[in-house]
Amino acid sequence: MDRYRRALSLLCHAPKNLAFSHPFFALHLLTVSELRSAEWGNTAMQVLVSNCVSVGGFHAVSPNMPPIGAGIVERARPLMEACAPDSPLHRLYYQLASIQPMPMPDFAAGLESSEDE
């Protein structure tokens, strides 16, 4: 169990978009996790979704940056439709297709307005 926990922890730092670039690995991970327990299945699902949504690393922030999660819905929907309903990958891509992009906050504007005070 400890090795499995460490493996999931390592996936938190895996290259981004793992579910898109390695769908068979994602399927294997979800299947093995769900066999362990529903809780482990949910944890693996959260790790894979987070891996596709988070920006990771250092990024310069500008007002013209695309929203966090932009493009995920467009990539996930066709994959979801190609999967058998209620399969682990269908559930994964369904969650990804349901992501609402979130705009990057404009920290510079907030800092400029606080300087005026």
Short mmCIF file of C-alpha atoms in Angstrom, two decimals:
data_model
loop_
_atom_site.label_atom_id
_atom_site.label_comp_id
_atom_site.label_asym_id
_atom_site.label_seq_id
_atom_site.Cartn_x
_atom_site.Cartn_y
_atom_site.Cartn_z
CA MET A 1 0.00 0.00 0.00
CA ASP A 2 2.88 2.37 0.78
CA ARG A 3 4.40 1.81 -2.69
CA TYR A 4 1.04 2.52 -4.29
CA ARG A 5 0.67 5.72 -2.25
CA ARG A 6 4.15 6.85 -3.31
CA ALA A 7 3.35 6.09 -6.97
CA LEU A 8 0.26 8.32 -6.82
CA SER A 9 2.34 10.99 -5.12
CA LEU A 10 4.88 10.86 -7.96
CA LEU A 11 2.06 11.37 -10.47
CA CYS A 12 1.36 14.73 -8.88
CA HIS A 13 4.66 15.86 -10.43
CA ALA A 14 4.32 13.99 -13.75
CA PRO A 15 4.46 15.81 -17.08
CA LYS A 16 1.23 17.72 -17.69
CA ASN A 17 -1.70 16.33 -19.70
CA LEU A 18 -0.88 12.71 -18.88
CA ALA A 19 -4.47 11.58 -19.52
CA PHE A 20 -4.26 12.98 -23.06
CA SER A 21 -0.74 11.83 -23.93
CA HIS A 22 -0.96 8.38 -22.29
CA PRO A 23 -4.62 7.29 -22.16
CA PHE A 24 -3.81 3.59 -21.71
CA PHE A 25 -1.66 4.42 -18.69
CA ALA A 26 -4.53 6.50 -17.29
CA LEU A 27 -6.92 3.59 -17.88
CA HIS A 28 -4.56 1.17 -16.12
CA LEU A 29 -4.10 3.54 -13.18
CA LEU A 30 -7.84 4.08 -12.77
CA THR A 31 -8.65 0.38 -13.10
CA VAL A 32 -6.03 -0.74 -10.57
CA SER A 33 -7.03 2.06 -8.20
CA GLU A 34 -10.73 1.23 -8.39
CA LEU A 35 -9.94 -2.43 -7.70
CA ARG A 36 -8.23 -1.36 -4.45
CA SER A 37 -11.20 0.72 -3.30
CA ALA A 38 -13.60 3.43 -4.39
CA GLU A 39 -11.57 5.92 -2.35
CA TRP A 40 -8.34 5.07 -4.19
CA GLY A 41 -10.23 5.25 -7.50
CA ASN A 42 -11.42 8.75 -6.62
CA THR A 43 -7.91 9.78 -5.56
CA ALA A 44 -6.41 8.53 -8.84
CA MET A 45 -9.14 10.37 -10.77
CA GLN A 46 -8.39 13.61 -8.90
CA VAL A 47 -4.66 13.24 -9.56
CA LEU A 48 -5.22 12.75 -13.30
CA VAL A 49 -7.69 15.64 -13.56
CA SER A 50 -5.40 17.92 -11.60
CA ASN A 51 -2.49 16.93 -13.82
CA CYS A 52 -4.42 18.15 -16.88
CA VAL A 53 -5.82 21.33 -15.33
CA SER A 54 -2.92 22.77 -13.32
CA VAL A 55 -0.44 24.98 -15.11
CA GLY A 56 2.59 23.80 -13.13
CA GLY A 57 5.99 25.41 -13.00
CA PHE A 58 6.73 29.12 -13.11
CA HIS A 59 4.68 31.29 -15.44
CA ALA A 60 4.73 34.99 -16.04
CA VAL A 61 1.29 36.46 -15.52
CA SER A 62 -0.19 38.95 -17.93
CA PRO A 63 -3.74 40.13 -18.58
CA ASN A 64 -3.67 38.48 -22.01
CA MET A 65 -2.93 34.96 -20.76
CA PRO A 66 -5.43 32.25 -21.70
CA PRO A 67 -7.65 31.05 -18.84
CA ILE A 68 -6.49 28.12 -16.72
CA GLY A 69 -8.03 25.03 -18.25
CA ALA A 70 -8.49 26.57 -21.71
CA GLY A 71 -8.68 23.92 -24.43
CA ILE A 72 -9.30 20.99 -22.08
CA VAL A 73 -12.99 20.67 -22.93
CA GLU A 74 -12.24 20.59 -26.66
CA ARG A 75 -9.63 17.85 -26.17
CA ALA A 76 -11.66 15.77 -23.69
CA ARG A 77 -15.08 15.71 -25.38
CA PRO A 78 -14.14 13.60 -28.46
CA LEU A 79 -12.20 11.17 -26.25
CA MET A 80 -15.15 10.87 -23.86
CA GLU A 81 -17.50 10.15 -26.76
CA ALA A 82 -15.17 7.40 -28.04
CA CYS A 83 -15.14 5.58 -24.69
CA ALA A 84 -17.67 3.05 -23.45
CA PRO A 85 -20.19 4.72 -21.12
CA ASP A 86 -19.40 4.27 -17.42
CA SER A 87 -15.86 3.09 -18.19
CA PRO A 88 -13.04 4.62 -16.11
CA LEU A 89 -11.78 6.64 -19.09
CA HIS A 90 -15.29 7.87 -19.92
CA ARG A 91 -15.64 9.14 -16.34
CA LEU A 92 -12.20 10.79 -16.52
CA TYR A 93 -12.84 12.55 -19.81
CA TYR A 94 -16.35 13.49 -18.65
CA GLN A 95 -14.81 15.30 -15.68
CA LEU A 96 -12.27 17.00 -17.94
CA ALA A 97 -14.99 17.97 -20.45
CA SER A 98 -16.91 19.58 -17.58
CA ILE A 99 -14.04 21.89 -16.57
CA GLN A 100 -14.90 25.58 -16.66
CA PRO A 101 -11.83 27.63 -17.66
CA MET A 102 -10.78 30.12 -14.99
CA PRO A 103 -9.23 33.44 -15.99
CA MET A 104 -5.80 34.24 -14.63
CA PRO A 105 -6.06 36.95 -11.97
CA ASP A 106 -4.56 40.30 -12.93
CA PHE A 107 -2.23 40.80 -9.98
CA ALA A 108 -0.59 43.84 -11.57
CA ALA A 109 -3.88 45.77 -11.67
CA GLY A 110 -4.47 44.96 -7.99
CA LEU A 111 -1.02 46.16 -7.04
CA GLU A 112 -1.38 49.39 -9.03
CA SER A 113 -4.72 50.23 -7.39
CA SER A 114 -3.29 49.65 -3.90
CA GLU A 115 -0.39 52.02 -4.68
CA ASP A 116 -2.91 54.83 -5.29
CA GLU A 117 -4.17 54.61 -1.71
#
